[in-house]
Amino acid sequence: MAAEVDDMMKSNGSNSGSRSEPIGNGAGGPSSLAVSLPRRLRACRSFLLTPGSKPDRFLDARAAGGDAIMVDLESTVAPDDKRHARDTALAFLREPREANFVRILRINSPRSAIGLRDLLALLEAGGQPDAIVIPKCQSADEIRVVVDILDGSQSTIGIIPMVELARAVFVANLMADAHERVCGLFLGGGDLAADLGAEGSWENLLFARSQVVAAAASTGIAAIDVPYFKADEAGLKAEAIASRKLGMTGKAALRVEQLAALNALFTPSADAVNHARAVVKACTTAQNAMPVLSGHVVEPAMVREAERVLAIAGKSHDVLRTV
């Protein structure tokens, strides 16, 4: 399926504004990043956010069927445990990568000494996450500073800025477009609610969620929703459904038990998979002509969504059996 979508996007020039093609910085950095990373991240439905100080949980995300893990060195780790958390996280990231499983490291803020140490230790350790999360990111310039550090190592690590400060909400689009390494935006609801002086309900953060979704869509990257903090399955499902309908591509979790529900809720329906396949067919049969489906022109946004749906369907046996 991925090959079909790749060929279709190349032949129709419909990848404008997305991160689907090989990229480089043209200034001595890597000649290309991992071509599939933005695509892979957009197909991630569930992300287990777990402290780097608890290595016994690192394998839980994969075992429970999660699409990704975020090993945290920041807010879930006590100050005295920071160094230990970093060491255990980097040891985990030196292990061989697994197919269809994304490994992400949330460092401390690069505006702090400990955050800079996280970055330098990561580059010296040898192993690589697929991406790093920049917590409390404030601007595109902050992202470019991190890019400069990563480029010096010829690494292919992607960047996921967190939108968890009020000022970041208003520059989310600039952060999404700061550099080709940016492969997703992650809403940080707890800190954002505190910064706003608001209660952290879904409705109270609707504007911020909408900003994140729109900014991510502008460059074709992932829009990752904040974890649901309560041990309440009904509340988790209600919030995840609302976020999915808004355009979030996936949601983080603090508990392993939440991963299966998130996978189910963010998995496309059989009808959506059939429609995505029809979009692909319309584009491939059109060759160099304008693709048309059911009397309507196939727009680039439709192609991008078809790509995401088919990527999820490709790893979701339940969906494939019902198509």
Short mmCIF file of C-alpha atoms in Angstrom, two decimals:
data_model
loop_
_atom_site.label_atom_id
_atom_site.label_comp_id
_atom_site.label_asym_id
_atom_site.label_seq_id
_atom_site.Cartn_x
_atom_site.Cartn_y
_atom_site.Cartn_z
CA MET A 1 0.00 0.00 0.00
CA ALA A 2 2.75 2.44 0.88
CA ALA A 3 4.39 1.91 -2.50
CA GLU A 4 1.10 2.60 -4.25
CA VAL A 5 0.68 5.87 -2.39
CA ASP A 6 4.31 6.89 -3.01
CA ASP A 7 3.97 6.33 -6.75
CA MET A 8 0.64 8.10 -6.83
CA MET A 9 1.92 11.15 -4.96
CA LYS A 10 5.02 11.46 -7.15
CA SER A 11 3.12 11.12 -10.41
CA ASN A 12 0.50 13.69 -9.44
CA GLY A 13 2.74 16.18 -7.63
CA SER A 14 0.36 16.11 -4.68
CA ASN A 15 2.90 16.13 -1.87
CA SER A 16 3.18 19.90 -1.75
CA GLY A 17 3.44 21.16 1.80
CA SER A 18 4.09 17.70 3.26
CA ARG A 19 7.17 15.94 4.61
CA SER A 20 6.98 12.86 2.38
CA GLU A 21 10.04 13.37 0.22
CA PRO A 22 13.76 13.05 1.02
CA ILE A 23 15.04 16.27 2.54
CA GLY A 24 18.32 17.89 3.37
CA ASN A 25 19.49 21.10 4.89
CA GLY A 26 21.90 21.98 2.10
CA ALA A 27 24.48 23.16 4.61
CA GLY A 28 26.60 20.17 5.44
CA GLY A 29 23.89 18.35 7.39
CA PRO A 30 22.37 14.99 6.51
CA SER A 31 21.61 14.58 2.82
CA SER A 32 18.21 13.18 3.77
CA LEU A 33 16.23 12.33 6.85
CA ALA A 34 14.36 9.07 7.26
CA VAL A 35 11.95 9.49 4.37
CA SER A 36 9.13 7.61 6.07
CA LEU A 37 9.26 9.25 9.51
CA PRO A 38 6.49 11.88 9.08
CA ARG A 39 4.35 9.23 7.41
CA ARG A 40 5.05 6.71 10.16
CA LEU A 41 4.29 9.21 12.88
CA ARG A 42 0.99 10.21 11.28
CA ALA A 43 0.03 6.53 11.34
CA CYS A 44 0.74 6.22 15.08
CA ARG A 45 -2.48 6.03 17.05
CA SER A 46 -1.12 5.49 20.57
CA PHE A 47 2.01 6.74 22.35
CA LEU A 48 2.97 5.45 25.79
CA LEU A 49 4.60 8.28 27.75
CA THR A 50 6.74 6.68 30.45
CA PRO A 51 9.56 7.91 32.73
CA GLY A 52 13.11 7.13 31.69
CA SER A 53 13.72 6.14 35.30
CA LYS A 54 11.43 3.08 34.90
CA PRO A 55 13.10 0.87 32.28
CA ASP A 56 10.85 -2.06 33.21
CA ARG A 57 8.06 -0.24 31.37
CA PHE A 58 9.95 0.30 28.11
CA LEU A 59 8.82 -3.00 26.63
CA ASP A 60 5.24 -2.63 27.84
CA ALA A 61 4.20 -0.32 25.01
CA ARG A 62 5.21 -2.80 22.31
CA ALA A 63 3.83 -5.79 24.21
CA ALA A 64 0.47 -4.04 24.65
CA GLY A 65 0.24 -3.19 20.95
CA GLY A 66 1.15 0.49 21.21
CA ASP A 67 2.35 2.20 18.07
CA ALA A 68 5.03 4.28 19.81
CA ILE A 69 6.80 4.95 23.07
CA MET A 70 7.88 8.31 24.47
CA VAL A 71 10.64 7.80 27.00
CA ASP A 72 10.58 10.85 29.22
CA LEU A 73 13.50 12.66 30.82
CA GLU A 74 11.50 15.74 31.79
CA SER A 75 8.42 16.25 33.96
CA THR A 76 7.80 12.64 35.05
CA VAL A 77 11.36 12.27 36.36
CA ALA A 78 12.46 13.65 39.74
CA PRO A 79 15.52 15.95 39.66
CA ASP A 80 17.68 13.43 41.52
CA ASP A 81 16.77 10.73 38.98
CA LYS A 82 17.54 12.72 35.84
CA ARG A 83 20.97 11.26 35.17
CA HIS A 84 19.85 7.68 35.83
CA ALA A 85 16.83 8.19 33.59
CA ARG A 86 19.04 9.50 30.80
CA ASP A 87 21.43 6.53 31.08
CA THR A 88 18.66 3.93 31.01
CA ALA A 89 16.86 5.68 28.15
CA LEU A 90 20.00 5.86 26.03
CA ALA A 91 20.75 2.19 26.70
CA PHE A 92 17.27 1.33 25.45
CA LEU A 93 17.76 3.46 22.33
CA ARG A 94 20.97 1.60 21.47
CA GLU A 95 18.94 -1.57 21.00
CA PRO A 96 17.94 -2.50 17.42
CA ARG A 97 14.86 -0.77 16.07
CA GLU A 98 11.66 -2.68 15.43
CA ALA A 99 9.47 -2.36 12.37
CA ASN A 100 6.18 -0.48 12.85
CA PHE A 101 7.22 0.81 16.27
CA VAL A 102 8.36 4.40 16.81
CA ARG A 103 10.76 5.31 19.63
CA ILE A 104 10.72 8.89 20.88
CA LEU A 105 12.78 10.60 23.58
CA ARG A 106 11.46 13.62 25.46
CA ILE A 107 14.47 15.61 26.58
CA ASN A 108 14.50 18.46 29.06
CA SER A 109 14.15 21.95 27.64
CA PRO A 110 17.16 22.85 25.47
CA ARG A 111 17.00 26.27 27.11
CA SER A 112 18.32 24.59 30.27
CA ALA A 113 21.74 23.14 31.02
CA ILE A 114 20.29 19.70 31.69
CA GLY A 115 18.44 19.77 28.37
CA LEU A 116 21.65 20.55 26.51
CA ARG A 117 23.34 17.70 28.37
CA ASP A 118 20.51 15.40 27.24
CA LEU A 119 21.13 16.37 23.62
CA LEU A 120 24.89 15.96 23.80
CA ALA A 121 24.63 12.64 25.65
CA LEU A 122 22.17 11.41 23.03
CA LEU A 123 24.53 12.23 20.19
CA GLU A 124 27.48 10.64 21.97
CA ALA A 125 25.59 7.48 22.93
CA GLY A 126 25.44 5.93 19.47
CA GLY A 127 21.80 4.84 19.49
CA GLN A 128 19.10 6.98 17.95
CA PRO A 129 15.43 7.54 18.69
CA ASP A 130 13.21 8.17 15.72
CA ALA A 131 12.49 11.62 17.15
CA ILE A 132 12.95 13.84 20.18
CA VAL A 133 10.28 15.91 21.89
CA ILE A 134 11.14 19.50 22.81
CA PRO A 135 9.11 20.34 25.91
CA LYS A 136 7.74 23.84 26.49
CA CYS A 137 8.93 24.91 23.05
CA GLN A 138 8.42 28.63 22.51
CA SER A 139 9.48 29.42 18.96
CA ALA A 140 10.79 28.27 15.61
CA ASP A 141 14.18 29.74 16.56
CA GLU A 142 14.42 27.34 19.50
CA ILE A 143 13.82 24.44 17.12
CA ARG A 144 16.54 25.67 14.78
CA VAL A 145 19.05 25.73 17.64
CA VAL A 146 18.32 22.05 18.26
CA VAL A 147 18.56 21.40 14.51
CA ASP A 148 22.03 22.95 14.47
CA ILE A 149 23.15 20.57 17.22
CA LEU A 150 21.65 17.52 15.49
CA ASP A 151 23.07 18.49 12.10
CA GLY A 152 26.57 18.50 13.53
CA SER A 153 26.26 14.76 14.15
CA GLN A 154 24.80 13.82 10.76
CA SER A 155 21.89 12.24 12.64
CA THR A 156 18.46 11.57 11.16
CA ILE A 157 16.48 12.31 14.33
CA GLY A 158 13.14 14.05 13.87
CA ILE A 159 11.79 16.80 16.12
CA ILE A 160 8.40 17.05 17.83
CA PRO A 161 7.83 20.43 19.53
CA MET A 162 5.40 20.48 22.45
CA VAL A 163 2.71 23.14 22.43
CA GLU A 164 2.22 23.64 26.16
CA LEU A 165 2.74 27.37 26.68
CA ALA A 166 0.25 30.09 25.81
CA ARG A 167 2.73 31.83 23.50
CA ALA A 168 3.36 28.58 21.63
CA VAL A 169 -0.31 28.29 20.68
CA PHE A 170 -0.02 31.44 18.58
CA VAL A 171 3.15 30.32 16.76
CA ALA A 172 2.29 26.64 16.29
CA ASN A 173 2.26 27.08 12.51
CA LEU A 174 5.75 28.61 12.59
CA MET A 175 7.00 25.76 14.75
CA ALA A 176 5.52 23.19 12.38
CA ASP A 177 7.29 24.84 9.45
CA ALA A 178 10.57 25.62 11.25
CA HIS A 179 12.58 22.83 9.61
CA GLU A 180 12.19 19.57 7.71
CA ARG A 181 13.11 17.65 10.85
CA VAL A 182 9.83 18.67 12.48
CA CYS A 183 7.63 15.58 12.08
CA GLY A 184 4.83 16.27 14.56
CA LEU A 185 3.33 18.62 17.12
CA PHE A 186 2.43 17.41 20.62
CA LEU A 187 -0.17 19.21 22.72
CA GLY A 188 0.83 19.49 26.39
CA GLY A 189 -2.49 20.02 28.11
CA GLY A 190 -1.48 20.05 31.77
CA ASP A 191 1.12 22.79 31.54
CA LEU A 192 -0.91 24.72 28.99
CA ALA A 193 -3.97 24.77 31.25
CA ALA A 194 -1.79 26.03 34.12
CA ASP A 195 -0.23 28.71 31.92
CA LEU A 196 -3.69 29.85 30.83
CA GLY A 197 -5.15 29.67 34.33
CA ALA A 198 -7.83 27.36 32.95
CA GLU A 199 -9.24 24.03 33.97
CA GLY A 200 -7.79 21.25 31.85
CA SER A 201 -11.03 19.96 30.35
CA TRP A 202 -11.18 19.05 26.66
CA GLU A 203 -13.49 21.95 25.86
CA ASN A 204 -11.31 24.52 27.60
CA LEU A 205 -8.35 23.60 25.39
CA LEU A 206 -10.34 23.39 22.17
CA PHE A 207 -8.73 26.50 20.67
CA ALA A 208 -5.23 25.17 21.33
CA ARG A 209 -6.13 21.76 19.92
CA SER A 210 -7.51 23.40 16.80
CA GLN A 211 -4.33 25.44 16.39
CA VAL A 212 -2.19 22.30 16.68
CA VAL A 213 -4.34 20.40 14.16
CA ALA A 214 -4.28 23.24 11.63
CA ALA A 215 -0.54 23.84 12.04
CA ALA A 216 0.28 20.15 11.64
CA ALA A 217 -1.95 19.86 8.59
CA SER A 218 -0.16 22.79 6.95
CA THR A 219 3.00 20.68 6.59
CA GLY A 220 1.51 17.18 6.64
CA ILE A 221 2.89 16.15 10.03
CA ALA A 222 1.36 14.37 13.03
CA ALA A 223 -0.91 16.10 15.55
CA ILE A 224 -0.54 14.26 18.87
CA ASP A 225 -3.04 14.84 21.66
CA VAL A 226 -2.27 15.16 25.37
CA PRO A 227 -2.69 12.04 27.57
CA TYR A 228 -5.93 11.50 29.42
CA PHE A 229 -4.86 11.79 33.04
CA LYS A 230 -7.71 9.95 34.80
CA ALA A 231 -8.19 6.21 35.21
CA ASP A 232 -11.61 6.43 33.59
CA GLU A 233 -12.15 4.41 30.42
CA ALA A 234 -15.39 6.15 29.47
CA GLY A 235 -13.74 9.56 29.83
CA LEU A 236 -10.71 8.41 27.84
CA LYS A 237 -12.88 7.18 24.98
CA ALA A 238 -15.01 10.33 24.91
CA GLU A 239 -11.95 12.59 24.82
CA ALA A 240 -10.14 10.47 22.23
CA ILE A 241 -13.18 10.40 19.93
CA ALA A 242 -13.56 14.18 20.17
CA SER A 243 -9.86 14.68 19.40
CA ARG A 244 -9.96 12.27 16.48
CA LYS A 245 -12.98 14.03 14.98
CA LEU A 246 -11.16 17.35 15.34
CA GLY A 247 -8.22 16.04 13.33
CA MET A 248 -5.72 14.76 15.89
CA THR A 249 -3.85 11.81 14.38
CA GLY A 250 -3.06 10.06 17.68
CA LYS A 251 -3.05 10.40 21.45
CA ALA A 252 -0.53 9.85 24.21
CA ALA A 253 -1.22 7.60 27.19
CA LEU A 254 0.17 7.38 30.70
CA ARG A 255 -1.12 3.85 31.29
CA VAL A 256 -0.47 0.70 29.28
CA GLU A 257 -4.11 -0.25 29.73
CA GLN A 258 -5.17 2.76 27.62
CA LEU A 259 -3.27 1.74 24.48
CA ALA A 260 -5.76 -0.81 23.13
CA ALA A 261 -8.65 1.64 23.43
CA LEU A 262 -6.69 4.38 21.67
CA ASN A 263 -5.70 2.04 18.86
CA ALA A 264 -9.31 1.04 18.35
CA LEU A 265 -10.62 4.60 18.43
CA PHE A 266 -7.98 5.99 16.04
CA THR A 267 -8.19 3.06 13.61
CA PRO A 268 -10.14 4.01 10.46
CA SER A 269 -13.40 2.25 9.64
CA ALA A 270 -13.75 -0.22 6.81
CA ASP A 271 -15.58 2.44 4.81
CA ALA A 272 -12.67 4.86 5.32
CA VAL A 273 -10.21 2.23 4.10
CA ASN A 274 -12.31 1.53 1.02
CA HIS A 275 -12.48 5.26 0.26
CA ALA A 276 -8.71 5.61 0.70
CA ARG A 277 -8.14 2.79 -1.75
CA ALA A 278 -10.49 4.46 -4.20
CA VAL A 279 -8.46 7.67 -3.90
CA VAL A 280 -5.27 5.76 -4.66
CA LYS A 281 -6.86 4.03 -7.62
CA ALA A 282 -8.17 7.31 -9.02
CA CYS A 283 -4.71 8.85 -8.82
CA THR A 284 -2.83 5.90 -10.27
CA THR A 285 -5.23 5.49 -13.20
CA ALA A 286 -5.19 9.23 -13.93
CA GLN A 287 -1.41 9.08 -14.57
CA ASN A 288 -0.49 12.67 -15.49
CA ALA A 289 -4.08 13.88 -15.79
CA MET A 290 -6.13 15.48 -13.01
CA PRO A 291 -7.42 12.62 -10.81
CA VAL A 292 -11.19 12.53 -10.32
CA LEU A 293 -13.25 10.40 -7.93
CA SER A 294 -17.05 10.29 -8.09
CA GLY A 295 -17.09 13.47 -10.13
CA HIS A 296 -14.85 15.41 -7.72
CA VAL A 297 -11.21 16.38 -8.18
CA VAL A 298 -8.87 14.52 -5.81
CA GLU A 299 -7.14 17.22 -3.76
CA PRO A 300 -3.70 16.88 -2.10
CA ALA A 301 -5.32 16.81 1.36
CA MET A 302 -7.38 13.79 0.28
CA VAL A 303 -4.22 12.04 -0.87
CA ARG A 304 -2.46 12.73 2.41
CA GLU A 305 -5.40 11.37 4.40
CA ALA A 306 -5.61 8.30 2.18
CA GLU A 307 -1.93 7.70 2.85
CA ARG A 308 -2.50 7.84 6.61
CA VAL A 309 -5.56 5.59 6.52
CA LEU A 310 -3.84 2.93 4.42
CA ALA A 311 -0.73 3.03 6.62
CA ILE A 312 -2.88 2.31 9.68
CA ALA A 313 -4.89 -0.34 7.83
CA GLY A 314 -1.65 -2.02 6.81
CA LYS A 315 -0.84 -2.78 10.44
CA SER A 316 -4.39 -3.28 11.71
CA HIS A 317 -5.59 -6.80 10.99
CA ASP A 318 -9.06 -6.09 12.39
CA VAL A 319 -9.62 -3.40 9.74
CA LEU A 320 -8.32 -5.55 6.90
CA ARG A 321 -10.61 -8.42 7.82
CA THR A 322 -13.68 -6.21 7.64
CA VAL A 323 -12.88 -4.62 4.27
#
